Every structure is written in C-alpha cells, then in structure tokens.
Short mmCIF file of C-alpha atoms and ligand atoms in Angstrom, two decimals:
data_model
loop_
_atom_site.label_atom_id
_atom_site.label_comp_id
_atom_site.label_asym_id
_atom_site.label_seq_id
_atom_site.Cartn_x
_atom_site.Cartn_y
_atom_site.Cartn_z
CA MET A 1 25.81 4.81 26.90
CA SER A 2 29.49 3.54 27.93
CA SER A 3 31.54 1.54 25.70
CA THR A 4 32.81 -2.23 26.36
CA ASP A 5 36.56 -2.59 27.20
CA ASP A 6 37.33 -3.37 23.27
CA SER A 7 36.60 0.31 22.58
CA ALA A 8 39.32 1.59 24.81
CA ILE A 9 41.92 -0.16 22.62
CA GLU A 10 43.61 3.01 21.02
CA LEU A 11 43.20 2.46 17.22
CA PRO A 12 45.71 4.98 15.02
CA ILE A 13 43.80 7.72 13.24
CA VAL A 14 44.99 7.80 9.76
CA SER A 15 46.14 11.52 9.24
CA SER A 16 45.65 13.42 5.87
CA GLN A 17 49.24 12.77 4.81
CA ASP A 18 49.56 8.98 5.40
CA ARG A 19 46.07 8.05 3.86
CA GLY A 20 47.72 9.10 0.60
CA SER A 21 44.37 9.61 -1.47
CA VAL A 22 42.40 7.48 0.40
CA ARG A 23 39.68 9.82 0.75
CA PHE A 24 36.41 8.92 2.88
CA ASP A 25 34.62 11.95 2.56
CA PHE A 26 32.68 10.97 5.66
CA ASP A 27 29.90 13.04 6.83
CA ASN A 28 28.35 11.73 9.93
CA THR A 29 24.79 12.97 10.87
CA TYR A 30 23.71 9.97 12.64
CA ALA A 31 26.42 10.84 15.29
CA ARG A 32 24.78 14.33 15.73
CA LEU A 33 21.78 12.42 17.04
CA PRO A 34 21.14 12.26 20.56
CA GLU A 35 23.76 10.32 22.35
CA ARG A 36 21.19 7.21 23.41
CA PHE A 37 20.53 7.02 19.95
CA TYR A 38 24.03 4.61 20.09
CA ALA A 39 27.23 3.73 21.36
CA ARG A 40 30.25 5.30 20.17
CA VAL A 41 32.43 2.46 19.69
CA ASN A 42 35.64 1.43 17.43
CA PRO A 43 36.20 -1.37 15.42
CA THR A 44 38.28 -3.85 17.29
CA HIS A 45 41.83 -4.94 15.85
CA VAL A 46 42.25 -8.03 13.93
CA ARG A 47 45.16 -10.05 13.08
CA ALA A 48 45.96 -10.44 9.75
CA PRO A 49 43.67 -9.16 7.49
CA ARG A 50 43.38 -10.39 3.84
CA LEU A 51 41.16 -8.90 0.97
CA ILE A 52 38.65 -11.43 -0.52
CA GLN A 53 37.18 -8.63 -2.80
CA VAL A 54 36.53 -4.80 -3.73
CA ASN A 55 33.40 -3.61 -5.61
CA SER A 56 34.98 -1.34 -8.12
CA GLU A 57 31.77 -0.13 -9.42
CA LEU A 58 30.32 0.47 -6.29
CA ALA A 59 33.53 2.02 -4.87
CA LEU A 60 33.58 4.46 -7.68
CA LYS A 61 30.11 5.46 -7.48
CA LEU A 62 30.93 6.57 -3.65
CA ARG A 63 33.63 8.43 -5.07
CA LEU A 64 36.17 5.80 -3.49
CA GLU A 65 39.49 4.75 -5.60
CA PRO A 66 39.08 0.90 -6.17
CA ASP A 67 43.14 0.54 -5.88
CA VAL A 68 43.61 2.57 -2.63
CA LEU A 69 40.78 -0.02 -1.07
CA GLU A 70 42.66 -2.81 -2.10
CA SER A 71 46.01 -1.39 -0.84
CA PRO A 72 47.40 -2.50 2.35
CA LEU A 73 46.19 0.75 4.12
CA GLY A 74 42.56 0.06 2.50
CA ILE A 75 42.51 -3.59 3.54
CA GLU A 76 43.56 -2.46 7.16
CA ILE A 77 40.70 0.03 6.70
CA LEU A 78 38.03 -2.66 5.40
CA ALA A 79 39.28 -4.91 8.28
CA GLY A 80 38.52 -1.89 10.82
CA ASN A 81 42.40 -1.86 12.35
CA GLN A 82 42.51 1.65 10.89
CA VAL A 83 40.08 4.34 11.67
CA VAL A 84 39.95 6.85 8.89
CA GLU A 85 40.10 10.82 9.64
CA GLY A 86 36.60 11.75 9.84
CA SER A 87 34.98 8.59 10.61
CA GLU A 88 32.84 8.46 13.94
CA PRO A 89 32.53 5.00 14.34
CA LEU A 90 29.15 4.03 16.47
CA ALA A 91 26.76 0.62 16.81
CA GLN A 92 23.22 1.78 16.49
CA ALA A 93 20.60 0.85 19.07
CA TYR A 94 17.53 -0.76 18.32
CA SER A 95 14.72 -3.41 19.26
CA GLY A 96 12.97 -5.98 17.49
CA ASN A 97 10.46 -8.65 17.14
CA GLN A 98 12.36 -11.65 16.75
CA PHE A 99 9.83 -14.55 14.98
CA GLY A 100 7.24 -12.20 16.92
CA ASN A 101 8.90 -11.90 20.31
CA PHE A 102 9.47 -8.64 21.28
CA VAL A 103 13.42 -7.98 22.23
CA PRO A 104 13.59 -4.22 24.00
CA LEU A 105 17.35 -4.03 23.48
CA LEU A 106 18.97 -5.41 20.38
CA GLY A 107 21.42 -2.90 18.48
CA ASP A 108 24.38 -3.38 16.51
CA GLY A 109 26.34 -6.32 18.29
CA ARG A 110 29.12 -6.79 15.81
CA THR A 111 28.76 -3.85 13.32
CA ASN A 112 30.18 -0.15 13.28
CA LEU A 113 28.99 2.30 11.06
CA LEU A 114 31.51 4.42 10.26
CA GLY A 115 30.06 7.07 8.48
CA GLU A 116 27.99 8.16 5.58
CA ILE A 117 29.19 9.13 1.96
CA VAL A 118 27.16 11.13 -0.35
CA GLY A 119 27.39 9.11 -3.68
CA LEU A 120 27.88 10.43 -6.88
CA ASP A 121 23.98 9.93 -7.73
CA GLY A 122 23.52 12.34 -4.74
CA VAL A 123 22.23 10.00 -2.04
CA ARG A 124 23.52 9.77 1.07
CA TYR A 125 24.95 6.11 2.11
CA ASP A 126 26.03 4.74 5.33
CA ILE A 127 29.32 2.82 5.44
CA GLN A 128 29.23 -0.14 7.95
CA LEU A 129 31.56 -2.66 8.85
CA LYS A 130 29.84 -5.97 9.94
CA GLY A 131 31.93 -8.63 12.03
CA SER A 132 33.88 -5.74 13.32
CA GLY A 133 33.91 -6.81 16.93
CA PRO A 134 31.78 -6.56 20.04
CA THR A 135 29.82 -3.52 21.11
CA PRO A 136 27.78 -2.39 24.01
CA PHE A 137 25.20 -4.74 22.19
CA SER A 138 26.87 -7.86 21.68
CA ARG A 139 25.17 -9.42 24.84
CA ARG A 140 26.88 -12.74 24.71
CA GLY A 141 28.04 -12.62 21.09
CA ASP A 142 31.75 -12.58 19.94
CA GLY A 143 31.07 -9.28 17.66
CA ARG A 144 32.55 -11.46 14.84
CA ALA A 145 31.28 -12.95 11.18
CA ALA A 146 31.97 -16.01 9.93
CA LEU A 147 33.30 -16.19 6.13
CA GLY A 148 30.45 -18.51 4.88
CA PRO A 149 27.70 -15.93 5.87
CA VAL A 150 29.99 -12.82 4.65
CA LEU A 151 30.54 -14.62 1.00
CA ARG A 152 26.79 -15.38 0.81
CA GLU A 153 25.65 -11.91 2.03
CA TYR A 154 28.27 -10.55 -0.52
CA LEU A 155 26.94 -12.54 -3.50
CA VAL A 156 23.28 -12.45 -2.95
CA SER A 157 23.01 -8.61 -2.18
CA GLU A 158 25.24 -7.87 -5.30
CA ALA A 159 22.71 -10.45 -6.92
CA MET A 160 19.84 -8.71 -5.84
CA ALA A 161 21.15 -5.16 -6.88
CA ALA A 162 21.43 -6.74 -10.53
CA LEU A 163 18.04 -7.91 -10.19
CA GLY A 164 16.98 -4.28 -9.83
CA VAL A 165 15.46 -5.22 -6.16
CA PRO A 166 16.24 -2.33 -3.15
CA THR A 167 18.98 -3.91 -1.50
CA THR A 168 22.04 -3.19 1.18
CA ARG A 169 24.92 -3.84 -0.97
CA ALA A 170 28.58 -5.27 -0.28
CA LEU A 171 31.70 -2.61 -1.01
CA ALA A 172 34.25 -5.29 0.24
CA ALA A 173 34.92 -8.21 2.06
CA VAL A 174 38.27 -9.30 4.09
CA THR A 175 38.86 -12.08 5.93
CA THR A 176 40.49 -11.22 9.67
CA GLY A 177 43.00 -13.90 10.31
CA GLN A 178 41.39 -15.14 13.38
CA SER A 179 38.73 -18.06 13.66
CA VAL A 180 35.51 -17.75 15.01
CA VAL A 181 33.73 -20.56 17.19
CA ARG A 182 30.24 -21.41 15.41
CA GLU A 183 29.23 -24.85 15.13
CA THR A 184 32.41 -25.74 14.43
CA VAL A 185 35.82 -23.49 14.08
CA VAL A 186 35.62 -21.15 10.84
CA PRO A 187 37.54 -18.12 9.19
CA GLY A 188 36.38 -14.76 10.50
CA ALA A 189 35.75 -12.16 7.97
CA VAL A 190 34.69 -8.57 7.90
CA LEU A 191 32.04 -7.09 5.42
CA THR A 192 31.53 -3.46 4.09
CA ARG A 193 28.28 -3.07 3.80
CA VAL A 194 26.55 0.02 2.31
CA ALA A 195 23.08 0.93 2.67
CA ALA A 196 20.78 4.21 1.91
CA SER A 197 20.32 3.85 5.79
CA HIS A 198 20.53 1.31 8.54
CA LEU A 199 17.19 2.67 10.00
CA ARG A 200 15.00 -0.29 10.84
CA VAL A 201 11.30 -0.73 12.31
CA GLY A 202 13.07 -1.85 15.24
CA THR A 203 14.77 1.18 15.94
CA PHE A 204 11.43 3.25 16.13
CA GLN A 205 10.14 0.39 18.94
CA TYR A 206 13.53 1.08 20.50
CA PHE A 207 12.30 4.48 21.57
CA ALA A 208 8.57 3.55 21.71
CA SER A 209 9.12 0.95 23.96
CA ARG A 210 10.50 3.30 26.55
CA GLY A 211 7.81 5.71 26.32
CA ASP A 212 10.34 8.31 24.76
CA THR A 213 8.02 10.37 22.11
CA ASP A 214 10.85 12.79 21.95
CA GLY A 215 13.32 10.33 20.60
CA ILE A 216 10.51 9.09 18.16
CA ARG A 217 9.87 12.35 16.42
CA VAL A 218 13.63 13.15 16.20
CA LEU A 219 14.34 9.58 14.27
CA ALA A 220 10.94 10.02 12.55
CA ASP A 221 12.25 13.75 11.36
CA TYR A 222 15.68 12.02 10.33
CA ALA A 223 13.85 9.50 8.45
CA ILE A 224 11.90 11.69 6.58
CA ALA A 225 15.05 14.30 5.89
CA ARG A 226 17.13 11.12 4.75
CA HIS A 227 14.54 8.83 2.86
CA TYR A 228 11.26 10.96 2.15
CA PRO A 229 12.18 14.36 1.79
CA GLU A 230 8.98 14.82 -0.07
CA VAL A 231 6.75 14.79 3.14
CA ALA A 232 8.07 17.14 4.74
CA GLN A 233 5.94 19.83 3.89
CA SER A 234 2.98 17.62 4.24
CA LYS A 235 0.10 18.54 6.47
CA GLN A 236 0.30 15.11 8.57
CA PRO A 237 4.17 14.33 7.78
CA TYR A 238 4.02 11.34 10.19
CA ARG A 239 1.11 9.71 8.24
CA ALA A 240 2.72 10.55 5.42
CA LEU A 241 6.17 8.73 6.50
CA LEU A 242 4.31 5.45 7.39
CA ASP A 243 2.62 5.52 3.78
CA GLY A 244 5.85 5.92 2.35
CA VAL A 245 7.29 2.67 4.42
CA ILE A 246 4.31 0.90 3.59
CA SER A 247 4.30 1.34 -0.12
CA ARG A 248 7.86 0.84 -0.38
CA HIS A 249 7.59 -2.41 1.33
CA ALA A 250 4.46 -3.40 -0.43
CA HIS A 251 6.71 -2.94 -3.87
CA LEU A 252 9.80 -4.71 -2.34
CA VAL A 253 8.10 -7.47 -0.97
CA ALA A 254 6.21 -7.77 -4.44
CA GLN A 255 9.76 -7.93 -6.18
CA TRP A 256 10.55 -10.74 -3.71
CA MET A 257 7.81 -13.03 -4.72
CA LEU A 258 8.28 -12.28 -8.40
CA LEU A 259 11.95 -13.69 -8.25
CA GLY A 260 11.29 -16.61 -5.85
CA PHE A 261 13.42 -14.82 -3.01
CA ILE A 262 12.99 -16.12 0.21
CA HIS A 263 14.21 -13.78 3.19
CA GLY A 264 14.21 -16.36 5.85
CA VAL A 265 14.45 -13.69 9.03
CA MET A 266 11.88 -11.11 8.51
CA ASN A 267 12.23 -9.72 11.96
CA THR A 268 11.23 -6.10 12.81
CA ASP A 269 14.91 -5.59 13.15
CA ASN A 270 15.68 -6.73 9.95
CA THR A 271 12.81 -4.24 8.19
CA SER A 272 14.33 -1.12 6.98
CA ILE A 273 12.79 2.27 7.11
CA SER A 274 14.38 2.82 3.44
CA GLY A 275 12.63 -0.30 2.18
CA GLU A 276 15.61 -2.14 0.89
CA THR A 277 16.46 -5.66 1.70
CA ILE A 278 18.57 -5.94 4.71
CA ASP A 279 20.06 -8.73 6.91
CA TYR A 280 21.08 -11.37 4.45
CA GLY A 281 20.98 -14.75 6.63
CA PRO A 282 19.51 -18.22 5.92
CA CYS A 283 17.97 -16.27 2.66
CA ALA A 284 17.39 -18.26 -0.35
CA PHE A 285 15.80 -18.25 -4.00
CA MET A 286 13.35 -20.80 -4.36
CA GLU A 287 14.02 -23.27 -6.91
CA ALA A 288 10.70 -25.70 -7.61
CA TYR A 289 7.74 -23.80 -6.92
CA GLU A 290 6.31 -24.29 -3.53
CA PRO A 291 4.12 -21.63 -2.03
CA ARG A 292 4.81 -22.82 1.51
CA LYS A 293 9.01 -23.24 1.22
CA VAL A 294 10.80 -22.83 3.97
CA PHE A 295 14.88 -23.03 4.04
CA SER A 296 15.81 -21.61 7.36
CA SER A 297 16.63 -24.11 9.73
CA ILE A 298 15.09 -22.04 12.75
CA ASP A 299 12.07 -21.05 11.19
CA ARG A 300 10.33 -24.13 12.60
CA GLN A 301 6.53 -22.69 11.86
CA GLY A 302 7.07 -21.37 8.75
CA ARG A 303 6.77 -17.88 9.96
CA TYR A 304 8.92 -16.64 6.82
CA ALA A 305 7.75 -19.25 4.36
CA TYR A 306 7.76 -17.99 0.69
CA SER A 307 4.04 -17.16 0.95
CA ASN A 308 3.82 -15.69 4.07
CA GLN A 309 6.37 -12.84 3.16
CA PRO A 310 3.44 -10.23 2.25
CA HIS A 311 1.98 -11.31 5.70
CA ALA A 312 5.21 -10.85 7.66
CA ALA A 313 5.73 -7.59 5.97
CA HIS A 314 2.42 -6.28 6.95
CA TRP A 315 2.80 -7.51 10.39
CA ASN A 316 6.21 -5.88 10.75
CA LEU A 317 4.45 -2.63 9.39
CA THR A 318 1.66 -2.47 11.84
CA ARG A 319 4.68 -2.51 14.39
CA LEU A 320 6.13 0.64 13.09
CA ALA A 321 2.43 2.16 12.91
CA GLU A 322 2.31 1.35 16.73
CA ALA A 323 5.81 2.83 17.24
CA LEU A 324 4.88 5.97 15.74
CA LEU A 325 1.23 6.12 17.28
CA PRO A 326 2.15 8.79 19.60
CA LEU A 327 3.11 11.03 16.94
CA LEU A 328 -0.11 10.14 14.65
CA VAL A 329 -2.18 11.07 17.69
CA LEU A 330 -0.52 14.45 18.03
CA GLU A 331 -1.13 14.90 14.20
CA GLU A 332 -4.57 13.66 14.55
CA GLY A 333 -5.44 15.74 17.84
CA SER A 334 -6.97 12.51 19.24
CA GLU A 335 -5.95 9.02 20.49
CA ASP A 336 -9.16 7.65 18.44
CA ALA A 337 -8.33 9.71 15.26
CA GLY A 338 -4.42 8.59 15.28
CA VAL A 339 -5.37 4.75 15.60
CA ALA A 340 -7.98 5.43 12.76
CA SER A 341 -5.24 7.12 10.85
CA ALA A 342 -2.84 4.21 11.01
CA TYR A 343 -5.04 1.28 10.56
CA ALA A 344 -6.27 3.48 7.39
CA THR A 345 -2.46 3.79 6.02
CA LEU A 346 -1.88 -0.01 7.09
CA ALA A 347 -4.94 -0.94 5.09
CA ALA A 348 -2.87 -0.01 1.98
CA PHE A 349 -0.38 -2.71 1.74
CA GLY A 350 -2.51 -5.25 0.76
CA PRO A 351 -3.96 -3.64 -2.40
CA GLN A 352 -0.58 -2.01 -3.07
CA PHE A 353 1.21 -5.70 -3.04
CA GLU A 354 -1.32 -7.07 -5.33
CA ALA A 355 -1.07 -4.57 -7.60
CA ALA A 356 2.52 -4.48 -7.96
CA HIS A 357 2.38 -8.44 -7.55
CA ARG A 358 -0.04 -8.76 -10.62
CA GLU A 359 1.83 -6.29 -12.83
CA GLY A 360 5.03 -8.19 -12.20
CA LEU A 361 3.38 -11.52 -13.41
CA ARG A 362 2.06 -9.86 -16.08
CA ARG A 363 5.16 -8.53 -17.24
CA LYS A 364 6.39 -12.27 -16.74
CA LEU A 365 3.82 -13.69 -18.96
CA GLY A 366 4.00 -11.28 -22.00
CA LEU A 367 0.62 -9.08 -21.14
CA THR A 368 0.87 -5.52 -21.81
CA THR A 369 -3.00 -5.11 -21.13
CA GLU A 370 -5.31 -5.70 -18.47
CA ARG A 371 -7.96 -8.27 -19.07
CA GLU A 372 -10.30 -10.05 -16.99
CA GLY A 373 -9.05 -13.82 -16.26
CA ASP A 374 -5.40 -12.68 -16.14
CA ALA A 375 -4.98 -12.98 -12.61
CA GLU A 376 -6.74 -16.57 -12.73
CA LEU A 377 -4.21 -17.40 -15.85
CA ALA A 378 -1.35 -16.84 -13.59
CA GLN A 379 -2.29 -18.51 -10.62
CA ASP A 380 -3.22 -21.57 -12.62
CA LEU A 381 0.19 -21.60 -14.08
CA LEU A 382 1.41 -21.42 -10.56
CA ASP A 383 -0.69 -24.20 -9.37
CA ARG A 384 0.65 -26.43 -12.06
CA LEU A 385 4.05 -25.24 -11.08
CA ALA A 386 3.62 -26.44 -7.81
CA ALA A 387 1.84 -29.74 -8.52
CA ASN A 388 4.65 -30.59 -11.00
CA ALA A 389 7.70 -29.49 -8.88
CA ALA A 390 8.75 -26.63 -11.81
CA ASP A 391 11.59 -24.73 -11.26
CA PHE A 392 10.24 -21.28 -10.76
CA THR A 393 12.84 -19.27 -12.53
CA LEU A 394 13.34 -21.19 -15.20
CA THR A 395 9.72 -21.84 -16.23
CA PHE A 396 9.46 -18.14 -16.64
CA ARG A 397 12.24 -17.62 -18.33
CA ARG A 398 11.86 -20.04 -21.02
CA LEU A 399 8.34 -18.75 -21.71
CA SER A 400 10.07 -15.96 -23.50
CA ASP A 401 11.07 -18.25 -26.19
CA ALA A 402 7.64 -19.88 -25.84
CA VAL A 403 6.20 -16.63 -26.52
CA THR A 404 7.49 -16.43 -29.97
CA GLY A 405 6.64 -19.55 -31.39
CA PRO A 406 5.60 -22.98 -30.05
CA GLU A 407 9.15 -24.51 -30.92
CA GLY A 408 9.98 -22.68 -27.57
CA ASP A 409 7.78 -24.96 -25.63
CA ALA A 410 9.77 -27.93 -25.41
CA GLY A 411 11.98 -26.21 -23.08
CA VAL A 412 9.50 -25.30 -20.64
CA ARG A 413 7.52 -28.67 -20.69
CA VAL A 414 10.36 -30.80 -19.61
CA LEU A 415 10.31 -28.54 -16.23
CA PHE A 416 7.08 -30.26 -15.47
CA SER A 417 6.87 -33.91 -14.11
CA ASP A 418 3.97 -34.11 -16.22
CA PRO A 419 4.80 -32.08 -19.34
CA ALA A 420 0.98 -32.21 -20.42
CA ALA A 421 0.06 -29.79 -17.35
CA TYR A 422 2.32 -27.08 -19.32
CA ASP A 423 0.29 -27.70 -22.44
CA VAL A 424 -3.26 -27.14 -21.16
CA TRP A 425 -1.90 -23.93 -19.73
CA SER A 426 -0.07 -22.96 -22.58
CA ALA A 427 -3.11 -23.20 -24.84
CA ALA A 428 -5.00 -20.77 -22.52
CA TRP A 429 -1.93 -18.52 -22.48
CA ARG A 430 -1.96 -18.39 -26.37
CA ARG A 431 -5.26 -17.69 -26.81
CA ARG A 432 -4.89 -14.72 -24.30
CA LEU A 433 -1.67 -13.34 -26.19
CA GLU A 434 -3.56 -13.19 -29.34
CA GLU A 435 -5.57 -10.16 -27.83
CA GLU A 436 -2.35 -8.23 -27.55
CA PRO A 437 -0.89 -5.53 -29.30
CA GLY A 438 2.71 -5.36 -30.31
CA THR A 439 5.04 -8.33 -31.97
CA ALA A 440 6.01 -11.27 -30.24
CA GLU A 441 9.53 -10.03 -30.33
CA GLY A 442 8.82 -7.17 -28.11
CA ARG A 443 6.88 -9.41 -25.96
CA ALA A 444 9.91 -11.79 -25.31
CA ALA A 445 11.86 -8.81 -24.70
CA MET A 446 9.70 -7.38 -21.78
CA MET A 447 9.64 -11.22 -20.43
CA ARG A 448 13.14 -11.73 -20.59
CA ALA A 449 13.49 -8.35 -18.46
CA ALA A 450 11.20 -9.53 -16.08
CA SER A 451 12.50 -13.21 -15.55
CA PRO A 452 16.25 -13.62 -14.86
CA ILE A 453 18.30 -16.44 -16.31
CA VAL A 454 20.59 -16.63 -13.17
CA ILE A 455 19.64 -16.94 -9.59
CA PRO A 456 21.86 -17.69 -6.79
CA ARG A 457 21.08 -21.28 -6.76
CA ASN A 458 21.41 -22.90 -3.23
CA HIS A 459 23.64 -25.57 -4.72
CA LEU A 460 26.14 -23.41 -6.06
CA VAL A 461 25.96 -20.80 -3.18
CA GLU A 462 27.06 -23.76 -0.60
CA ALA A 463 29.64 -24.82 -2.92
CA MET A 464 31.15 -21.76 -3.37
CA ILE A 465 31.49 -21.28 0.48
CA ALA A 466 32.74 -24.43 0.78
CA ALA A 467 35.67 -23.66 -1.70
CA ALA A 468 36.31 -20.83 0.47
CA VAL A 469 36.27 -22.19 3.98
CA GLU A 470 37.69 -25.44 3.70
CA ARG A 471 40.13 -24.64 0.56
CA GLN A 472 40.79 -20.77 0.71
CA ASP A 473 40.11 -21.11 -3.14
CA PHE A 474 37.73 -17.98 -3.77
CA GLN A 475 37.62 -18.51 -7.29
CA PRO A 476 34.10 -19.84 -7.00
CA PHE A 477 33.04 -16.45 -5.16
CA GLU A 478 34.49 -14.31 -8.26
CA GLU A 479 33.10 -16.64 -11.04
CA PHE A 480 29.42 -16.87 -9.64
CA LEU A 481 29.49 -12.87 -8.40
CA GLU A 482 30.52 -12.15 -12.10
CA VAL A 483 27.50 -14.35 -13.25
CA VAL A 484 24.95 -13.30 -11.05
CA SER A 485 26.01 -9.53 -11.66
CA ASN A 486 24.48 -9.86 -15.17
CA PRO A 487 21.02 -12.07 -14.04
CA TYR A 488 19.12 -11.08 -17.39
CA GLU A 489 21.82 -11.91 -19.65
CA ASP A 490 21.96 -15.26 -21.80
CA LYS A 491 25.10 -15.94 -22.65
CA PRO A 492 26.83 -19.39 -24.02
CA GLY A 493 28.69 -21.71 -21.38
CA MET A 494 26.68 -20.70 -18.51
CA GLU A 495 24.63 -24.19 -18.12
CA ARG A 496 26.40 -24.90 -14.82
CA TYR A 497 24.65 -21.44 -13.19
CA ILE A 498 21.58 -21.92 -14.89
CA LEU A 499 20.14 -25.34 -14.35
CA PRO A 500 18.28 -26.36 -11.46
CA ALA A 501 20.45 -28.51 -8.80
CA ARG A 502 20.21 -31.96 -9.44
CA PRO A 503 18.28 -34.20 -6.93
CA GLU A 504 21.47 -35.26 -4.89
CA GLU A 505 22.71 -31.79 -5.04
CA CYS A 506 19.63 -30.27 -3.62
CA VAL A 507 19.75 -27.69 -0.48
CA THR A 508 16.80 -28.46 1.58
CA GLN A 509 18.16 -26.12 4.59
CA THR A 510 19.93 -22.69 5.20
CA PHE A 511 21.57 -21.92 8.75
CA CYS A 512 21.84 -18.57 10.03
CA GLY A 513 25.32 -19.43 11.32
CA THR A 514 26.34 -15.93 11.42
P1 AMP B 1 20.88 -10.65 12.82
O1 AMP B 1 20.07 -12.01 13.08
O2 AMP B 1 22.29 -10.86 12.33
O3 AMP B 1 19.87 -9.98 12.30
O4 AMP B 1 21.17 -10.15 14.29
C1 AMP B 1 20.02 -9.96 15.19
C2 AMP B 1 20.76 -9.71 16.58
O5 AMP B 1 22.11 -9.95 17.23
C3 AMP B 1 21.27 -7.91 16.35
O6 AMP B 1 21.29 -7.24 17.09
C4 AMP B 1 22.83 -8.36 16.10
O7 AMP B 1 24.25 -7.22 16.15
C5 AMP B 1 22.86 -9.50 16.81
N1 AMP B 1 24.35 -10.25 16.71
C6 AMP B 1 24.09 -11.46 15.86
N2 AMP B 1 25.27 -12.10 15.88
C7 AMP B 1 26.24 -11.41 16.75
C8 AMP B 1 27.61 -11.76 17.35
N3 AMP B 1 28.32 -12.53 16.80
N4 AMP B 1 27.71 -10.98 18.11
C9 AMP B 1 27.01 -10.14 18.60
N5 AMP B 1 25.81 -9.57 18.30
C10 AMP B 1 25.49 -10.52 17.26
MG1 MG B 2 19.69 -7.84 11.77
#
C-alpha cells in the first residue's frame, strides 16, 4: 500500500548517542508480516508538544525509564516528532462492522504502531501513538485526536486495569500545541497506548472479505503465537483459537457487566483478539441501575445498551467465526463440518458468560457456595435496583458493610427510592447467608474485592475534561487518576469521588467526539 504525502515528511532518526538512555528495545514482528497487512507510515510532526502525564509504573514494566520519557526528547518521541531507532512505524489494515454495517476498509486512520516491547512479565506489548497524524486509512479524517477523548481514554483504561479488567493501557499523553476541529475547535493530543496487541475481529474480516485465505492463515498463526501459544500443538489449532477468543470475551463481558461498564461502541473493529477492552470512545459506567441504559449519542437503537453487551459480543464473535471459516473447513475436511465446528464453538459463549457472571454476582453477594435459588436472589436484587433507581456500584459496595450486621443496612437503604424494597430483599439474603461457612469478616473482605468503591463517575470525567480543555488545568485529571488507580480502597475524604451525581450533575449522554 502506498503512503500519503504526510509520510514523506522526513523525520529525524534518534541515533544511539543522542537518545541518551532512551532505550526502546523495539521488536517489530508485525512489520515482518506480509506488506498487505499494513501501510508503513511515520507519525506527522506537531508544533509544540507538551507533556500531560507519563505512567511511570507502566513504563517500568516495559523497561522504559519514566524520567527519560518526561525529558524534552521523550516528549518529542511521545508526540511522534522523533522516531526512535528500531521503531518501524506502521498503520494496520482492518475492516469492521460498524453498528452492524460492514465496512471493508477501515484501518488505523490516526494511529501509528511504533513497535513492540517485551515487558518484565515476558508479554509482548504493542506501543502505539493515537492521534499521531493521517495515514493511508484516514479516509476523510484528520488523523488527530482531541484532548478530551485522550484524557477520557487514559483515565478510564487505567481505571479498568486497576479494577482487574483486561484492557489496553495508557503509557503517556501529550498535547500537540495544535487545534483540531470537531463540533468546536479543541486542543489536539496524542495518547501512547499499550496493548497485548491491536489485532481485532476486523483484522480477520479484512482478509476474509478479500477472499485472501492465505492472509487469514498468516494472521491466525500470528494470533496463536502471540496470544494463544498453548493451542499451537492442538490437532485443530484454528478451532482452538476461536475457542480461546470466545472464552476470553465471555469472561471480559461478564466483568464489564459486574462493574456496570458500558463500552458504547462494540463494533467488530473494536473487538480485540487478545480479549482486552479496546477503543474507549463514548464509554461510561452506569450509575442508577437500568438494564437498557445507553450513553452514546450515536447508539440510537440501543444496539450496545448495557444489557445487550453479551449479545453484541456473541454477534461479533460470530463474525470472527465466519472469517475463520475457510480455515475451519480445511481443518474439518468439509464445508458442512467446518460450519458445524463454528456453531459448536460459538455455542460455548452463552454458558461461559453466564457462569462467569453468576460466579461474579455470588462474590458480590458474599456467597462462596452454590445453592439453588442464588440466581433468583441476585436477580431479585437487580430488579429492585432498577425499580428504585439505586446506584449499582454503591449498593454492592455497601452490602459489604451490611454483611457484618444490620447496622450496615442504613447505608444501602438510602440508595433506594423506596428503602423498604431493600428490607424485603435483605431479609432473604440474610437467611441465605446463614447457610454459608466462614466468618462475616471474611465475606466482607471477599465482597469488597468484588465491588469497587470508586468508578470513574461520568460527571467527574466531564468536569475533569472541561478543566483541561477550557482552563488548561490538569490537576483534576491527576487527582482523579490517582483515585481510580485504587478503586477497591476506602480512604477518608473521598466522598466527592464516591457519591453518585446529584440530579443536576447527571450526565445522560456521551459523545465520541474523537
Ligand atoms: P473508532 O471510532 O475510533 O474506533 O474509529 C473507527 C475508524 O475511524 C478507524 O478506522 C479509525 O482509524 C478511524 N478514525 C477515527 N477518527 C479518525 C480521525 N480523526 N482521522 C482519521 N481516521 C479516524
Ligand atoms: Mg476503533
């Protein structure tokens, strides 16, 4: 694929001498794949980059020195103004179903994969700049990212990581010193994103839609080597790959549901092969429990509503199965057997999701054993939350106080518009708890580990963004980041971060605004 004019801009290569101790031990396995998998393209120069934040803890895990990333040279690298030696920047090709509609050519329209680094944990990570300029896949886009969405992605992805959810992470963010035009003119920014990889269901669809079976095979072998090495020796590695992706997404979406997370734009190009949460756009955490809740302004049909997420994930995985079908057919020896193999594999999603979700709900309710009626007990609570507009996060968190004795009930009751609705349920819950082994303290600890005290509440996310965009005040971002990085820890003085929005503060809609 040919490059755009922008890639013709000559970028200085940082030599070993003048990069000082900037050591990015880049490896570039993706750049070794066939040329049709990507377009080689460098980030585009920005005028006046300034550092917002470096994620020191993550940098160290990637064998990078935070001080160096924060240095003038580091900032140039994080802004895409300098390409470090060993990096081979590229934009990945992919397709995707956007709100159901298949788009044959999407691809990285505003990101550059700089290369891969093997972290201290032995895992290979992609290092990617997002908002780093146009690529051959930009279509009509400007290749840029706005400050607000960059801060949102940084904060929410780090919150998700701290909550224990598989996710891409944020290594750094810089402002560019240039404006971007969205609904209004806003500051531009670049996010450095880290992922186990950026392979998507849409990457498989790209080759499948072109009838490029060889491309599908190369990609599948790459995905297996990188994410599912244990299946390489299996008799049917491609079926095992599909099994693996399905299983990871069943668990991932169960975690989302247990935290009230709404991704908002579960298109197949935003569905990762590694099983990580990726592409934080109009995402939001639910406050008052409402199964049909939608935040995204563009999700008019509620396709990606909270309660529809398991269904949407299954739909996306069905698209993956379709893309892998040529390999499944070869593996099984006939068309019919290949299709049967795909169906059999997909059928595992529902039960795996249900089991993970049920198990998570049991932990949130302090139950270590499984009894008949547990699912009904949990559902009854959810129904009462919905009927009483009770805050999802706080209800479960405060149940960990109530589990040690009725003096903890008051904090839960006040969350219900009709507190008596809680009393009826809690009586049944306490009867069930009598059948549990172990101590009340042990149960409370388990419950606190399953239900965070802090989530990135939408009104605070919006206020944090407004402070940065309108007043260049990054203090709220830094403070909030610190708080969401310890979401299970109850510390004094955090009421502001813990309590739900007052009615006048409530955010009802989120915007891509990318
Ligand atoms: P997203 O909604 O971020 O998942 O992006 C969907 C597709 O649109 C991807 O192919 C992106 O690369 C592309 N895209 C989003 N924003 C821009 C932009 N500002 N410039 C160019 N491409 C973009
Ligand atoms: Mg995307």
